Structure formats: C-alpha cells, structure tokens
PDB file of C-alpha atoms in Angstrom:
ATOM      1  CA  MET A   1       0.000   0.000   0.000  1.00  0.00           C
ATOM      2  CA  SER A   2       1.366   3.423  -0.892  1.00  0.00           C
ATOM      3  CA  ASN A   3       1.053   6.686   0.945  1.00  0.00           C
ATOM      4  CA  SER A   4      -0.825   9.656  -0.389  1.00  0.00           C
ATOM      5  CA  TYR A   5       0.901  12.973  -0.945  1.00  0.00           C
ATOM      6  CA  ALA A   6      -0.533  16.141   0.518  1.00  0.00           C
ATOM      7  CA  GLN A   7      -0.248  19.801  -0.338  1.00  0.00           C
ATOM      8  CA  PRO A   8      -1.463  22.744   1.760  1.00  0.00           C
ATOM      9  CA  ILE A   9      -4.026  25.042   0.167  1.00  0.00           C
ATOM     10  CA  LEU A  10      -5.172  27.219   3.096  1.00  0.00           C
ATOM     11  CA  ARG A  11      -3.704  28.525   6.316  1.00  0.00           C
ATOM     12  CA  THR A  12      -6.087  30.513   8.510  1.00  0.00           C
ATOM     13  CA  ALA A  13      -6.614  31.650  12.089  1.00  0.00           C
ATOM     14  CA  ASP A  14     -10.361  31.027  11.583  1.00  0.00           C
ATOM     15  CA  LEU A  15     -11.168  27.357  12.161  1.00  0.00           C
ATOM     16  CA  SER A  16     -14.648  27.782  10.673  1.00  0.00           C
ATOM     17  CA  GLU A  17     -13.071  29.047   7.423  1.00  0.00           C
ATOM     18  CA  GLY A  18     -10.955  25.889   7.282  1.00  0.00           C
ATOM     19  CA  LEU A  19     -14.051  23.753   7.814  1.00  0.00           C
ATOM     20  CA  ARG A  20     -15.910  25.662   5.049  1.00  0.00           C
ATOM     21  CA  ILE A  21     -13.097  24.933   2.571  1.00  0.00           C
ATOM     22  CA  VAL A  22     -13.131  21.259   3.577  1.00  0.00           C
ATOM     23  CA  GLN A  23     -16.893  21.145   2.963  1.00  0.00           C
ATOM     24  CA  ARG A  24     -16.472  22.755  -0.460  1.00  0.00           C
ATOM     25  CA  LEU A  25     -13.831  20.157  -1.376  1.00  0.00           C
ATOM     26  CA  LEU A  26     -16.060  17.351  -0.131  1.00  0.00           C
ATOM     27  CA  GLY A  27     -18.817  18.811  -2.296  1.00  0.00           C
ATOM     28  CA  ILE A  28     -16.892  17.859  -5.452  1.00  0.00           C
ATOM     29  CA  ALA A  29     -15.655  14.470  -4.190  1.00  0.00           C
ATOM     30  CA  ASP A  30     -17.202  11.021  -4.506  1.00  0.00           C
ATOM     31  CA  LEU A  31     -18.125  10.492  -0.862  1.00  0.00           C
ATOM     32  CA  ARG A  32     -18.994   6.816  -1.042  1.00  0.00           C
ATOM     33  CA  ASP A  33     -17.291   5.029   1.848  1.00  0.00           C
ATOM     34  CA  LEU A  34     -16.672   8.322   3.683  1.00  0.00           C
ATOM     35  CA  GLU A  35     -14.822   7.913   6.975  1.00  0.00           C
ATOM     36  CA  VAL A  36     -13.153  10.437   9.225  1.00  0.00           C
ATOM     37  CA  ASP A  37      -9.922   9.817  11.142  1.00  0.00           C
ATOM     38  CA  PHE A  38      -8.993  11.795  14.249  1.00  0.00           C
ATOM     39  CA  ASP A  39      -5.512  12.341  15.713  1.00  0.00           C
ATOM     40  CA  ALA A  40      -4.449  14.610  18.558  1.00  0.00           C
ATOM     41  CA  ARG A  41      -1.448  15.330  20.711  1.00  0.00           C
ATOM     42  CA  ILE A  42      -3.018  16.045  24.091  1.00  0.00           C
ATOM     43  CA  SER A  43      -1.330  17.452  27.184  1.00  0.00           C
ATOM     44  CA  SER A  44      -4.306  18.993  28.993  1.00  0.00           C
ATOM     45  CA  PRO A  45      -6.480  16.943  31.373  1.00  0.00           C
ATOM     46  CA  HIS A  46      -9.480  19.068  30.323  1.00  0.00           C
ATOM     47  CA  SER A  47      -8.936  18.329  26.611  1.00  0.00           C
ATOM     48  CA  LEU A  48      -8.332  14.651  27.296  1.00  0.00           C
ATOM     49  CA  SER A  49     -11.577  14.346  29.278  1.00  0.00           C
ATOM     50  CA  GLY A  50     -13.543  16.025  26.503  1.00  0.00           C
ATOM     51  CA  VAL A  51     -12.052  13.899  23.733  1.00  0.00           C
ATOM     52  CA  LEU A  52     -12.450  10.624  25.640  1.00  0.00           C
ATOM     53  CA  SER A  53     -16.084  11.389  26.415  1.00  0.00           C
ATOM     54  CA  LEU A  54     -16.636  11.883  22.674  1.00  0.00           C
ATOM     55  CA  LEU A  55     -14.385   9.019  21.468  1.00  0.00           C
ATOM     56  CA  PRO A  56     -14.259   6.548  24.369  1.00  0.00           C
ATOM     57  CA  ASP A  57     -12.817   3.793  22.166  1.00  0.00           C
ATOM     58  CA  ALA A  58      -9.891   5.885  20.872  1.00  0.00           C
ATOM     59  CA  ASP A  59      -6.419   4.397  20.976  1.00  0.00           C
ATOM     60  CA  TRP A  60      -3.753   6.339  22.870  1.00  0.00           C
ATOM     61  CA  TRP A  61      -0.116   5.997  23.828  1.00  0.00           C
ATOM     62  CA  ALA A  62       2.323   7.925  25.999  1.00  0.00           C
ATOM     63  CA  GLU A  63       4.464  10.516  24.290  1.00  0.00           C
ATOM     64  CA  GLY A  64       7.977   9.699  25.397  1.00  0.00           C
ATOM     65  CA  HIS A  65       7.746   8.986  29.116  1.00  0.00           C
ATOM     66  CA  GLY A  66       6.343   5.899  30.684  1.00  0.00           C
ATOM     67  CA  ASP A  67       4.903   3.049  28.735  1.00  0.00           C
ATOM     68  CA  GLY A  68       1.187   3.682  29.048  1.00  0.00           C
ATOM     69  CA  ALA A  69      -1.175   2.860  26.222  1.00  0.00           C
ATOM     70  CA  SER A  70      -4.876   2.220  25.746  1.00  0.00           C
ATOM     71  CA  ASP A  71      -4.353  -1.535  25.405  1.00  0.00           C
ATOM     72  CA  MET A  72      -2.845  -1.714  28.913  1.00  0.00           C
ATOM     73  CA  GLY A  73      -6.022  -0.747  30.764  1.00  0.00           C
ATOM     74  CA  VAL A  74      -4.371   2.195  32.562  1.00  0.00           C
ATOM     75  CA  ASP A  75      -5.589   5.758  33.083  1.00  0.00           C
ATOM     76  CA  PRO A  76      -4.294   8.041  30.299  1.00  0.00           C
ATOM     77  CA  MET A  77      -4.354  11.036  32.676  1.00  0.00           C
ATOM     78  CA  ALA A  78      -1.299   9.560  34.400  1.00  0.00           C
ATOM     79  CA  TYR A  79       0.667   9.603  31.133  1.00  0.00           C
ATOM     80  CA  LEU A  80       0.077  13.095  29.715  1.00  0.00           C
ATOM     81  CA  PRO A  81       1.090  14.211  27.180  1.00  0.00           C
ATOM     82  CA  ILE A  82      -0.312  11.474  24.973  1.00  0.00           C
ATOM     83  CA  TRP A  83      -1.049  10.789  21.319  1.00  0.00           C
ATOM     84  CA  LEU A  84      -4.644   9.817  20.646  1.00  0.00           C
ATOM     85  CA  ARG A  85      -6.092   8.284  17.468  1.00  0.00           C
ATOM     86  CA  ARG A  86      -9.548   7.175  16.358  1.00  0.00           C
ATOM     87  CA  TRP A  87     -10.019   5.721  12.861  1.00  0.00           C
ATOM     88  CA  ALA A  88     -13.202   5.429  10.821  1.00  0.00           C
ATOM     89  CA  GLY A  89     -15.348   7.943  12.677  1.00  0.00           C
ATOM     90  CA  THR A  90     -18.353   9.871  11.420  1.00  0.00           C
ATOM     91  CA  PRO A  91     -18.447  13.383   9.973  1.00  0.00           C
ATOM     92  CA  GLU A  92     -20.858  14.463  12.729  1.00  0.00           C
ATOM     93  CA  THR A  93     -18.048  14.040  15.261  1.00  0.00           C
ATOM     94  CA  VAL A  94     -15.692  16.583  13.624  1.00  0.00           C
ATOM     95  CA  VAL A  95     -16.892  19.831  15.243  1.00  0.00           C
ATOM     96  CA  PRO A  96     -17.359  18.314  18.738  1.00  0.00           C
ATOM     97  CA  PHE A  97     -13.847  16.780  18.450  1.00  0.00           C
ATOM     98  CA  LEU A  98     -12.280  20.099  17.457  1.00  0.00           C
ATOM     99  CA  LYS A  99     -14.028  21.819  20.370  1.00  0.00           C
ATOM    100  CA  ALA A 100     -12.921  19.094  22.786  1.00  0.00           C
ATOM    101  CA  VAL A 101      -9.232  19.232  21.803  1.00  0.00           C
ATOM    102  CA  GLY A 102      -9.155  22.981  22.434  1.00  0.00           C
ATOM    103  CA  ASP A 103      -5.682  24.332  21.631  1.00  0.00           C
ATOM    104  CA  SER A 104      -4.078  20.898  21.338  1.00  0.00           C
ATOM    105  CA  PRO A 105      -2.548  20.081  17.945  1.00  0.00           C
ATOM    106  CA  ALA A 106      -4.947  17.792  16.091  1.00  0.00           C
ATOM    107  CA  THR A 107      -5.740  16.501  12.622  1.00  0.00           C
ATOM    108  CA  VAL A 108      -9.016  15.466  11.080  1.00  0.00           C
ATOM    109  CA  ARG A 109      -8.754  13.500   7.847  1.00  0.00           C
ATOM    110  CA  TRP A 110     -11.724  12.813   5.585  1.00  0.00           C
ATOM    111  CA  ASP A 111     -11.175   9.574   3.638  1.00  0.00           C
ATOM    112  CA  PHE A 112     -13.512   8.925   0.686  1.00  0.00           C
ATOM    113  CA  ASN A 113     -13.845   7.079  -2.599  1.00  0.00           C
ATOM    114  CA  ALA A 114     -12.409   9.453  -5.235  1.00  0.00           C
ATOM    115  CA  TRP A 115     -11.649  12.923  -6.522  1.00  0.00           C
ATOM    116  CA  PRO A 116     -13.515  13.964  -9.674  1.00  0.00           C
ATOM    117  CA  GLU A 117     -12.096  13.875 -13.171  1.00  0.00           C
ATOM    118  CA  ALA A 118      -9.765  16.817 -13.866  1.00  0.00           C
ATOM    119  CA  PRO A 119      -9.699  17.011 -17.669  1.00  0.00           C
ATOM    120  CA  GLU A 120      -7.986  20.439 -17.664  1.00  0.00           C
ATOM    121  CA  VAL A 121      -4.831  18.755 -16.329  1.00  0.00           C
ATOM    122  CA  GLY A 122      -5.316  15.466 -18.154  1.00  0.00           C
ATOM    123  CA  LEU A 123      -6.499  13.380 -15.193  1.00  0.00           C
ATOM    124  CA  GLY A 124      -9.353  10.944 -14.876  1.00  0.00           C
ATOM    125  CA  VAL A 125     -11.116  10.150 -11.630  1.00  0.00           C
ATOM    126  CA  GLY A 126      -8.638   9.991  -8.715  1.00  0.00           C
ATOM    127  CA  GLY A 127      -8.938   6.768  -6.733  1.00  0.00           C
ATOM    128  CA  THR A 128      -9.018   5.986  -3.043  1.00  0.00           C
ATOM    129  CA  ARG A 129      -5.276   6.013  -2.194  1.00  0.00           C
ATOM    130  CA  GLY A 130      -5.115   9.702  -2.975  1.00  0.00           C
ATOM    131  CA  ALA A 131      -8.591  10.853  -2.006  1.00  0.00           C
ATOM    132  CA  PHE A 132      -8.338  12.642   1.335  1.00  0.00           C
ATOM    133  CA  VAL A 133      -8.651  16.100   2.839  1.00  0.00           C
ATOM    134  CA  THR A 134      -6.930  16.911   6.132  1.00  0.00           C
ATOM    135  CA  LEU A 135      -7.523  19.822   8.468  1.00  0.00           C
ATOM    136  CA  CYS A 136      -4.604  20.406  10.831  1.00  0.00           C
ATOM    137  CA  ALA A 137      -5.859  22.359  13.835  1.00  0.00           C
ATOM    138  CA  HIS A 138      -3.192  24.182  15.830  1.00  0.00           C
ATOM    139  CA  ALA A 139      -0.494  22.526  13.706  1.00  0.00           C
ATOM    140  CA  ARG A 140       1.292  23.450  10.488  1.00  0.00           C
ATOM    141  CA  ASP A 141       2.119  19.881   9.451  1.00  0.00           C
ATOM    142  CA  LEU A 142       0.432  16.514   9.130  1.00  0.00           C
ATOM    143  CA  ASP A 143       2.573  14.973  11.876  1.00  0.00           C
ATOM    144  CA  GLN A 144       1.591  17.701  14.374  1.00  0.00           C
ATOM    145  CA  GLU A 145       5.261  18.405  15.057  1.00  0.00           C
ATOM    146  CA  GLU A 146       4.988  22.130  14.352  1.00  0.00           C
ATOM    147  CA  PRO A 147       2.372  23.579  16.752  1.00  0.00           C
ATOM    148  CA  ALA A 148       0.706  26.780  15.557  1.00  0.00           C
ATOM    149  CA  ALA A 149      -1.991  29.247  16.478  1.00  0.00           C
ATOM    150  CA  ASP A 150      -3.595  28.747  13.063  1.00  0.00           C
ATOM    151  CA  HIS A 151      -5.019  25.889  11.026  1.00  0.00           C
ATOM    152  CA  THR A 152      -4.013  24.357   7.671  1.00  0.00           C
ATOM    153  CA  VAL A 153      -6.063  22.498   5.062  1.00  0.00           C
ATOM    154  CA  PHE A 154      -4.276  19.886   2.918  1.00  0.00           C
ATOM    155  CA  VAL A 155      -5.534  18.070  -0.161  1.00  0.00           C
ATOM    156  CA  HIS A 156      -4.163  14.564  -0.735  1.00  0.00           C
ATOM    157  CA  VAL A 157      -3.416  13.113  -4.149  1.00  0.00           C
ATOM    158  CA  LYS A 158      -1.399  10.286  -5.645  1.00  0.00           C
ATOM    159  CA  GLN A 159       2.213  11.313  -6.274  1.00  0.00           C
ATOM    160  CA  VAL A 160       1.879  10.511  -9.987  1.00  0.00           C
ATOM    161  CA  GLU A 161      -1.117  12.871 -10.092  1.00  0.00           C
ATOM    162  CA  ALA A 162       0.572  15.803  -8.333  1.00  0.00           C
ATOM    163  CA  GLU A 163      -1.050  18.296 -10.710  1.00  0.00           C
ATOM    164  CA  ARG A 164      -4.427  17.385  -9.179  1.00  0.00           C
ATOM    165  CA  ALA A 165      -3.571  19.341  -5.971  1.00  0.00           C
ATOM    166  CA  PRO A 166      -3.370  22.805  -7.624  1.00  0.00           C
ATOM    167  CA  TRP A 167      -6.423  21.879  -9.691  1.00  0.00           C
ATOM    168  CA  LEU A 168      -8.374  21.023  -6.508  1.00  0.00           C
ATOM    169  CA  ALA A 169      -7.264  24.260  -4.863  1.00  0.00           C
ATOM    170  CA  ALA A 170      -8.500  26.223  -7.880  1.00  0.00           C
ATOM    171  CA  GLN A 171     -11.908  24.493  -7.656  1.00  0.00           C
ATOM    172  CA  VAL A 172     -12.442  26.219  -4.288  1.00  0.00           C
ATOM    173  CA  GLY A 173     -10.887  29.554  -5.291  1.00  0.00           C
ATOM    174  CA  LEU A 174      -7.460  28.924  -3.734  1.00  0.00           C
ATOM    175  CA  ARG A 175      -3.947  27.935  -4.757  1.00  0.00           C
ATOM    176  CA  VAL A 176      -1.346  25.648  -3.241  1.00  0.00           C
ATOM    177  CA  ILE A 177       0.726  27.390  -0.571  1.00  0.00           C
ATOM    178  CA  GLY A 178       3.454  24.844   0.106  1.00  0.00           C
ATOM    179  CA  ASP A 179       5.242  21.768  -1.120  1.00  0.00           C
ATOM    180  CA  LEU A 180       3.766  18.377  -1.905  1.00  0.00           C
ATOM    181  CA  VAL A 181       4.810  16.074   0.965  1.00  0.00           C
ATOM    182  CA  MET A 182       4.372  12.381   1.711  1.00  0.00           C
ATOM    183  CA  ALA A 183       1.524  11.966   4.159  1.00  0.00           C
ATOM    184  CA  PRO A 184       1.749   9.669   7.182  1.00  0.00           C
ATOM    185  CA  HIS A 185      -0.407   6.521   7.131  1.00  0.00           C
TER     186      HIS A 185
END
C-alpha cells in the first residue's frame, strides 16, 4: 500500500473558514465510503476528558515517558502528554472533536472514494489512495510536530497525479501554498 501525498491550500486563524473549505472540497468528491480519522497530541487533562467522552474507544499511547497505552487498561491522565487516534469515525463528530481538543494540535482526515475527473490537467477520476482532505488544527504539518496558532487544510493526491492538488485548490478559489509532501499513514 502506498502513501498519499498532501499539499497545503489554506492557512487561517479562523477554524470555521478551514471547515468551510473542507466542505467545499467534499462537495466535489465522490463520498462513497466516507470515513473520518482523528488524531491529537493532548497534554491537557481538560482536553483529554472532553475527547475521551466523545471518542471513548480511541487508541492512545504515551508521548515519550512511561509506557502507558490504551491496550494496557491504565488511566491516560497519568501519562500526559499522549497521542490519541480514532479511525473510521463519522463526519458528525468533527466539530465536537475540534471543540474538545481545544488548543491541542490535532488533525481530522476525511477519507472517501475518489476525486472527480480533472480534464484540464489530463487526469481521470482519482482513486481511493489519494482521495483525502486533512484539516490540521493548531499545527502546520500533518505529523503535528509544528504547533501553531492557526489551522491548515491539505488536499491529498497520488504522487503521480501531483497536478491534481493545484487543480483542486483552484476548484475552491485557492492555490497551493506549500510543497507536496508524503503523508503519514
């Protein structure tokens, strides 16, 4: 299985603007098999409580100290900061998740069937391995290693279809604002 490649198309201090752009992108996508993946790097007990009440079955693991993890049956509060992940969620969970994480770096990735045909750049329908949109909240990068006060929207494409990213940005009135990078799994 290959990774997708992602390119940023929006950086904004307004989280609702980022969510609007995501919705516009989803409006042109084939949303069959839509799933949403959630990741966060949480150091606040308040944020952790909120996220766990929303996603009680999320996986988590300690971030560098101790050896706590969700599969050990221990209290994650004792291991802050932690990484938390929940795969295959529903779109209705996105806004409550973003509210619960507060200022913690987090990503929400929409995973769907395909991007539309892009005849202007010579591309047919883009298949599942490159059909994602990610909103990075309070982070500049997909790995959440560069915390930020703003939010970034990335479009994902197959590496061999790199020209689809600027085309997608143009479909929502934007342009790419950074390099095409390999996305984490």
